[in-house]
Amino acid sequence: DTTLAQRAYHIDEVRSSNGKLKVDKKWYFSNQIFPPIARLCAPIKEIGAAQIAYSLGLDGRKFANYDKNDDPADEVVFNTVASIQ
């Protein structure tokens, strides 16, 4: 098993490797793409973390607990300027 630093290569090295080096798409989607998308979609009750993961081709079961606690105190309320005055 190698560390992340041992598996990191410059894009030019990947291109010149004639297919020997491949992008770890599962890691990239799980660690770089999924988290910001999940945060952006968190206020949308109809979209869960598992559904987002599945849409990215990941195992949704592994991300089922990623959803934050459904405590109403944690909700962000968006008001119009007129409703604040």
CSV table of N, CA, C and O in Angstrom, one decimal:
chain,number,residue,atom,x,y,z
A,1,ASP,N,0.9,-1.2,0.0
A,1,ASP,CA,0.0,0.0,0.0
A,1,ASP,C,0.9,1.3,0.0
A,1,ASP,O,1.8,1.3,0.8
A,2,THR,N,0.6,2.2,-0.9
A,2,THR,CA,1.5,3.4,-1.0
A,2,THR,C,0.7,4.6,-0.4
A,2,THR,O,-0.5,4.6,-0.4
A,3,THR,N,1.5,5.5,0.0
A,3,THR,CA,0.9,6.8,0.5
A,3,THR,C,0.5,7.6,-0.7
A,3,THR,O,0.9,7.4,-1.8
A,4,LEU,N,-0.3,8.6,-0.4
A,4,LEU,CA,-0.8,9.5,-1.4
A,4,LEU,C,0.4,10.3,-2.1
A,4,LEU,O,0.4,10.4,-3.3
A,5,ALA,N,1.3,10.7,-1.3
A,5,ALA,CA,2.5,11.4,-1.9
A,5,ALA,C,3.3,10.5,-2.8
A,5,ALA,O,3.8,11.0,-3.8
A,6,GLN,N,3.3,9.2,-2.6
A,6,GLN,CA,4.1,8.3,-3.4
A,6,GLN,C,3.3,8.0,-4.7
A,6,GLN,O,3.9,7.6,-5.7
A,7,ARG,N,2.0,8.3,-4.7
A,7,ARG,CA,1.2,8.1,-5.9
A,7,ARG,C,1.0,9.3,-6.7
A,7,ARG,O,0.3,9.3,-7.7
A,8,ALA,N,1.5,10.5,-6.3
A,8,ALA,CA,1.3,11.8,-6.9
A,8,ALA,C,2.3,12.0,-8.0
A,8,ALA,O,3.5,11.9,-7.8
A,9,TYR,N,1.8,12.3,-9.2
A,9,TYR,CA,2.7,12.5,-10.3
A,9,TYR,C,2.3,13.8,-11.1
A,9,TYR,O,1.1,14.1,-11.1
A,10,HIS,N,3.2,14.4,-11.7
A,10,HIS,CA,2.9,15.6,-12.5
A,10,HIS,C,2.1,15.1,-13.8
A,10,HIS,O,2.4,14.0,-14.2
A,11,ILE,N,1.3,15.9,-14.3
A,11,ILE,CA,0.5,15.5,-15.4
A,11,ILE,C,1.3,15.1,-16.6
A,11,ILE,O,1.0,14.2,-17.4
A,12,ASP,N,2.5,15.7,-16.8
A,12,ASP,CA,3.4,15.4,-17.9
A,12,ASP,C,3.9,14.0,-17.7
A,12,ASP,O,4.1,13.3,-18.7
A,13,GLU,N,4.2,13.6,-16.5
A,13,GLU,CA,4.7,12.2,-16.2
A,13,GLU,C,3.6,11.2,-16.6
A,13,GLU,O,3.9,10.1,-17.1
A,14,VAL,N,2.3,11.5,-16.2
A,14,VAL,CA,1.2,10.6,-16.5
A,14,VAL,C,1.1,10.5,-18.1
A,14,VAL,O,1.0,9.4,-18.6
A,15,ARG,N,1.2,11.6,-18.8
A,15,ARG,CA,1.0,11.6,-20.2
A,15,ARG,C,2.1,10.8,-20.9
A,15,ARG,O,1.9,10.1,-21.9
A,16,SER,N,3.3,10.9,-20.4
A,16,SER,CA,4.5,10.3,-21.0
A,16,SER,C,4.7,8.8,-20.6
A,16,SER,O,5.6,8.2,-21.0
A,17,SER,N,3.8,8.3,-19.7
A,17,SER,CA,4.0,7.0,-19.1
A,17,SER,C,3.5,5.9,-20.1
A,17,SER,O,3.6,4.7,-19.7
A,18,ASN,N,2.9,6.2,-21.2
A,18,ASN,CA,2.3,5.3,-22.1
A,18,ASN,C,1.3,4.3,-21.4
A,18,ASN,O,1.3,3.1,-21.7
A,19,GLY,N,0.5,4.9,-20.6
A,19,GLY,CA,-0.6,4.2,-19.9
A,19,GLY,C,-0.2,3.4,-18.7
A,19,GLY,O,-1.0,2.8,-18.1
A,20,LYS,N,1.1,3.5,-18.3
A,20,LYS,CA,1.5,2.8,-17.0
A,20,LYS,C,1.0,3.5,-15.8
A,20,LYS,O,0.7,2.8,-14.8
A,21,LEU,N,0.9,4.8,-15.9
A,21,LEU,CA,0.3,5.6,-14.7
A,21,LEU,C,-1.1,6.0,-15.1
A,21,LEU,O,-1.4,6.5,-16.2
A,22,LYS,N,-2.0,5.8,-14.2
A,22,LYS,CA,-3.4,6.1,-14.4
A,22,LYS,C,-3.9,6.9,-13.2
A,22,LYS,O,-3.5,6.8,-12.1
A,23,VAL,N,-4.9,7.8,-13.6
A,23,VAL,CA,-5.5,8.6,-12.6
A,23,VAL,C,-6.4,7.7,-11.7
A,23,VAL,O,-7.2,6.9,-12.2
A,24,ASP,N,-6.3,7.9,-10.4
A,24,ASP,CA,-7.2,7.1,-9.5
A,24,ASP,C,-8.5,7.9,-9.4
A,24,ASP,O,-8.7,8.7,-8.5
A,25,LYS,N,-9.4,7.6,-10.3
A,25,LYS,CA,-10.7,8.3,-10.4
A,25,LYS,C,-11.5,8.2,-9.2
A,25,LYS,O,-12.2,9.1,-8.7
A,26,LYS,N,-11.5,7.0,-8.6
A,26,LYS,CA,-12.3,6.8,-7.4
A,26,LYS,C,-11.9,7.7,-6.2
A,26,LYS,O,-12.7,8.3,-5.6
A,27,TRP,N,-10.6,7.8,-6.0
A,27,TRP,CA,-10.1,8.6,-5.0
A,27,TRP,C,-10.4,10.1,-5.3
A,27,TRP,O,-10.8,10.8,-4.4
A,28,TYR,N,-10.2,10.5,-6.5
A,28,TYR,CA,-10.4,11.9,-7.0
A,28,TYR,C,-11.9,12.3,-6.7
A,28,TYR,O,-12.2,13.3,-6.2
A,29,PHE,N,-12.8,11.4,-7.2
A,29,PHE,CA,-14.2,11.7,-7.0
A,29,PHE,C,-14.6,11.7,-5.5
A,29,PHE,O,-15.3,12.6,-5.1
A,30,SER,N,-14.1,10.8,-4.8
A,30,SER,CA,-14.4,10.7,-3.3
A,30,SER,C,-13.9,11.8,-2.5
A,30,SER,O,-14.5,12.3,-1.6
A,31,ASN,N,-12.7,12.3,-2.8
A,31,ASN,CA,-12.0,13.3,-2.0
A,31,ASN,C,-12.0,14.7,-2.5
A,31,ASN,O,-11.8,15.6,-1.7
A,32,GLN,N,-12.1,14.9,-3.8
A,32,GLN,CA,-12.0,16.2,-4.4
A,32,GLN,C,-13.3,16.7,-5.0
A,32,GLN,O,-13.5,17.9,-4.9
A,33,ILE,N,-14.1,15.9,-5.5
A,33,ILE,CA,-15.3,16.3,-6.2
A,33,ILE,C,-16.5,16.2,-5.2
A,33,ILE,O,-17.3,17.1,-5.1
A,34,PHE,N,-16.7,15.0,-4.6
A,34,PHE,CA,-17.8,14.8,-3.7
A,34,PHE,C,-18.0,15.8,-2.6
A,34,PHE,O,-19.1,16.3,-2.4
A,35,PRO,N,-17.0,16.1,-1.8
A,35,PRO,CA,-17.2,16.9,-0.6
A,35,PRO,C,-17.8,18.3,-1.0
A,35,PRO,O,-18.8,18.7,-0.3
A,36,PRO,N,-17.2,19.0,-2.0
A,36,PRO,CA,-17.8,20.4,-2.2
A,36,PRO,C,-19.3,20.3,-2.8
A,36,PRO,O,-20.1,21.1,-2.5
A,37,ILE,N,-19.5,19.2,-3.6
A,37,ILE,CA,-20.9,19.1,-4.2
A,37,ILE,C,-21.8,18.8,-3.1
A,37,ILE,O,-22.9,19.3,-3.0
A,38,ALA,N,-21.4,17.9,-2.1
A,38,ALA,CA,-22.3,17.6,-1.0
A,38,ALA,C,-22.6,18.8,-0.1
A,38,ALA,O,-23.7,19.0,0.3
A,39,ARG,N,-21.6,19.7,0.1
A,39,ARG,CA,-21.8,20.9,0.8
A,39,ARG,C,-22.7,21.8,0.1
A,39,ARG,O,-23.6,22.5,0.7
A,40,LEU,N,-22.6,22.0,-1.2
A,40,LEU,CA,-23.4,22.8,-2.0
A,40,LEU,C,-24.9,22.3,-2.0
A,40,LEU,O,-25.8,23.1,-2.0
A,41,CYS,N,-25.1,21.0,-2.0
A,41,CYS,CA,-26.4,20.5,-2.1
A,41,CYS,C,-27.0,20.2,-0.7
A,41,CYS,O,-28.2,19.8,-0.6
A,42,ALA,N,-26.3,20.4,0.4
A,42,ALA,CA,-26.8,20.1,1.7
A,42,ALA,C,-28.1,20.8,2.1
A,42,ALA,O,-29.0,20.2,2.7
A,43,PRO,N,-28.3,22.1,1.6
A,43,PRO,CA,-29.6,22.7,2.0
A,43,PRO,C,-30.8,22.1,1.2
A,43,PRO,O,-31.9,22.4,1.5
A,44,ILE,N,-30.6,21.3,0.2
A,44,ILE,CA,-31.6,20.8,-0.6
A,44,ILE,C,-32.0,19.4,0.0
A,44,ILE,O,-31.3,18.4,-0.1
A,45,LYS,N,-33.1,19.4,0.7
A,45,LYS,CA,-33.6,18.2,1.4
A,45,LYS,C,-33.8,17.0,0.6
A,45,LYS,O,-33.6,15.9,1.0
A,46,GLU,N,-34.2,17.2,-0.7
A,46,GLU,CA,-34.5,16.1,-1.6
A,46,GLU,C,-33.2,15.4,-2.1
A,46,GLU,O,-33.3,14.3,-2.7
A,47,ILE,N,-32.0,16.0,-1.9
A,47,ILE,CA,-30.8,15.3,-2.4
A,47,ILE,C,-29.9,14.9,-1.2
A,47,ILE,O,-29.5,15.8,-0.4
A,48,GLY,N,-29.7,13.6,-1.1
A,48,GLY,CA,-28.9,13.1,0.0
A,48,GLY,C,-27.4,12.9,-0.5
A,48,GLY,O,-27.2,12.8,-1.7
A,49,ALA,N,-26.5,12.7,0.5
A,49,ALA,CA,-25.1,12.4,0.2
A,49,ALA,C,-25.0,11.1,-0.6
A,49,ALA,O,-24.2,11.0,-1.5
A,50,ALA,N,-25.8,10.1,-0.2
A,50,ALA,CA,-25.6,8.8,-0.9
A,50,ALA,C,-26.1,9.0,-2.4
A,50,ALA,O,-25.5,8.4,-3.3
A,51,GLN,N,-27.1,9.8,-2.6
A,51,GLN,CA,-27.5,10.0,-4.0
A,51,GLN,C,-26.5,10.7,-4.8
A,51,GLN,O,-26.2,10.4,-6.0
A,52,ILE,N,-25.8,11.7,-4.2
A,52,ILE,CA,-24.7,12.4,-4.9
A,52,ILE,C,-23.6,11.5,-5.2
A,52,ILE,O,-23.1,11.4,-6.4
A,53,ALA,N,-23.2,10.7,-4.3
A,53,ALA,CA,-22.1,9.7,-4.5
A,53,ALA,C,-22.5,8.7,-5.6
A,53,ALA,O,-21.6,8.5,-6.5
A,54,TYR,N,-23.7,8.2,-5.6
A,54,TYR,CA,-24.1,7.3,-6.6
A,54,TYR,C,-24.0,8.0,-8.0
A,54,TYR,O,-23.6,7.4,-9.0
A,55,SER,N,-24.5,9.2,-8.1
A,55,SER,CA,-24.4,10.0,-9.3
A,55,SER,C,-23.0,10.1,-9.8
A,55,SER,O,-22.8,10.3,-11.0
A,56,LEU,N,-22.0,10.1,-8.9
A,56,LEU,CA,-20.6,10.3,-9.3
A,56,LEU,C,-20.0,8.9,-9.6
A,56,LEU,O,-18.8,8.8,-9.9
A,57,GLY,N,-20.8,7.8,-9.5
A,57,GLY,CA,-20.2,6.5,-9.8
A,57,GLY,C,-19.6,5.9,-8.6
A,57,GLY,O,-18.9,4.9,-8.7
A,58,LEU,N,-19.9,6.4,-7.4
A,58,LEU,CA,-19.3,5.9,-6.1
A,58,LEU,C,-20.4,5.0,-5.4
A,58,LEU,O,-21.5,5.1,-5.7
A,59,ASP,N,-19.9,4.3,-4.5
A,59,ASP,CA,-20.8,3.4,-3.6
A,59,ASP,C,-21.5,4.3,-2.7
A,59,ASP,O,-20.9,4.8,-1.7
A,60,GLY,N,-22.8,4.6,-2.9
A,60,GLY,CA,-23.6,5.5,-2.1
A,60,GLY,C,-23.7,5.1,-0.6
A,60,GLY,O,-23.8,5.9,0.3
A,61,ARG,N,-23.6,3.8,-0.3
A,61,ARG,CA,-23.7,3.3,1.0
A,61,ARG,C,-22.5,3.8,1.9
A,61,ARG,O,-22.7,4.1,3.1
A,62,LYS,N,-21.4,4.1,1.3
A,62,LYS,CA,-20.2,4.6,2.1
A,62,LYS,C,-20.4,6.0,2.5
A,62,LYS,O,-19.7,6.5,3.3
A,63,PHE,N,-21.3,6.7,1.8
A,63,PHE,CA,-21.5,8.1,2.1
A,63,PHE,C,-22.8,8.4,2.8
A,63,PHE,O,-23.2,9.6,2.9
A,64,ALA,N,-23.5,7.4,3.1
A,64,ALA,CA,-24.9,7.5,3.7
A,64,ALA,C,-24.8,8.3,5.0
A,64,ALA,O,-25.7,9.1,5.3
A,65,ASN,N,-23.8,8.2,5.8
A,65,ASN,CA,-23.6,8.9,7.1
A,65,ASN,C,-23.0,10.3,6.9
A,65,ASN,O,-22.8,11.0,7.9
A,66,TYR,N,-22.7,10.7,5.7
A,66,TYR,CA,-22.2,12.0,5.4
A,66,TYR,C,-23.2,13.1,5.6
A,66,TYR,O,-22.8,14.3,5.9
A,67,ASP,N,-24.4,12.8,5.4
A,67,ASP,CA,-25.5,13.9,5.6
A,67,ASP,C,-25.4,14.4,7.1
A,67,ASP,O,-25.3,13.7,8.0
A,68,LYS,N,-25.5,15.7,7.2
A,68,LYS,CA,-25.4,16.3,8.5
A,68,LYS,C,-26.7,16.0,9.3
A,68,LYS,O,-27.7,15.6,8.7
A,69,ASN,N,-26.6,16.2,10.6
A,69,ASN,CA,-27.7,16.0,11.5
A,69,ASN,C,-28.9,16.9,11.0
A,69,ASN,O,-28.7,18.0,10.7
A,70,ASP,N,-30.1,16.3,11.0
A,70,ASP,CA,-31.2,17.1,10.5
A,70,ASP,C,-31.8,18.0,11.6
A,70,ASP,O,-33.0,18.2,11.7
A,71,ASP,N,-31.0,18.5,12.4
A,71,ASP,CA,-31.4,19.4,13.5
A,71,ASP,C,-31.9,20.8,12.9
A,71,ASP,O,-31.1,21.4,12.2
A,72,PRO,N,-33.1,21.2,13.1
A,72,PRO,CA,-33.6,22.4,12.6
A,72,PRO,C,-32.8,23.6,13.0
A,72,PRO,O,-32.7,24.6,12.3
A,73,ALA,N,-32.1,23.6,14.1
A,73,ALA,CA,-31.3,24.7,14.5
A,73,ALA,C,-30.1,24.9,13.6
A,73,ALA,O,-29.5,26.0,13.6
A,74,ASP,N,-29.7,23.9,12.9
A,74,ASP,CA,-28.6,23.9,12.0
A,74,ASP,C,-28.9,24.5,10.6
A,74,ASP,O,-28.1,24.8,9.8
A,75,GLU,N,-30.2,24.7,10.4
A,75,GLU,CA,-30.6,25.2,9.1
A,75,GLU,C,-30.3,26.6,8.8
A,75,GLU,O,-30.4,27.5,9.7
A,76,VAL,N,-29.9,26.9,7.6
A,76,VAL,CA,-29.7,28.3,7.2
A,76,VAL,C,-31.0,28.8,6.6
A,76,VAL,O,-31.6,28.2,5.7
A,77,VAL,N,-31.4,30.0,7.1
A,77,VAL,CA,-32.6,30.6,6.6
A,77,VAL,C,-32.2,31.7,5.7
A,77,VAL,O,-31.5,32.6,6.0
A,78,PHE,N,-32.8,31.7,4.4
A,78,PHE,CA,-32.5,32.8,3.5
A,78,PHE,C,-33.7,33.6,3.4
A,78,PHE,O,-34.8,33.2,3.1
A,79,ASN,N,-33.6,34.9,3.8
A,79,ASN,CA,-34.7,35.8,3.7
A,79,ASN,C,-34.4,36.9,2.7
A,79,ASN,O,-33.3,37.2,2.3
A,80,THR,N,-35.5,37.5,2.2
A,80,THR,CA,-35.4,38.6,1.3
A,80,THR,C,-35.1,39.8,2.1
A,80,THR,O,-35.4,39.9,3.3
A,81,VAL,N,-34.6,40.9,1.5
A,81,VAL,CA,-34.3,42.1,2.2
A,81,VAL,C,-35.6,42.7,2.8
A,81,VAL,O,-35.6,43.2,4.0
A,82,ALA,N,-36.7,42.6,2.1
A,82,ALA,CA,-38.0,43.1,2.6
A,82,ALA,C,-38.5,42.4,3.9
A,82,ALA,O,-39.0,43.0,4.8
A,83,SER,N,-38.2,41.1,4.0
A,83,SER,CA,-38.6,40.3,5.1
A,83,SER,C,-37.8,40.6,6.4
A,83,SER,O,-38.2,40.3,7.5
A,84,ILE,N,-36.6,41.1,6.2
A,84,ILE,CA,-35.7,41.4,7.3
A,84,ILE,C,-36.1,42.7,8.0
A,84,ILE,O,-35.9,42.9,9.2
A,85,GLN,N,-36.5,43.7,7.2
A,85,GLN,CA,-36.8,45.0,7.7
A,85,GLN,C,-38.0,45.1,8.7
A,85,GLN,O,-38.9,44.5,8.7
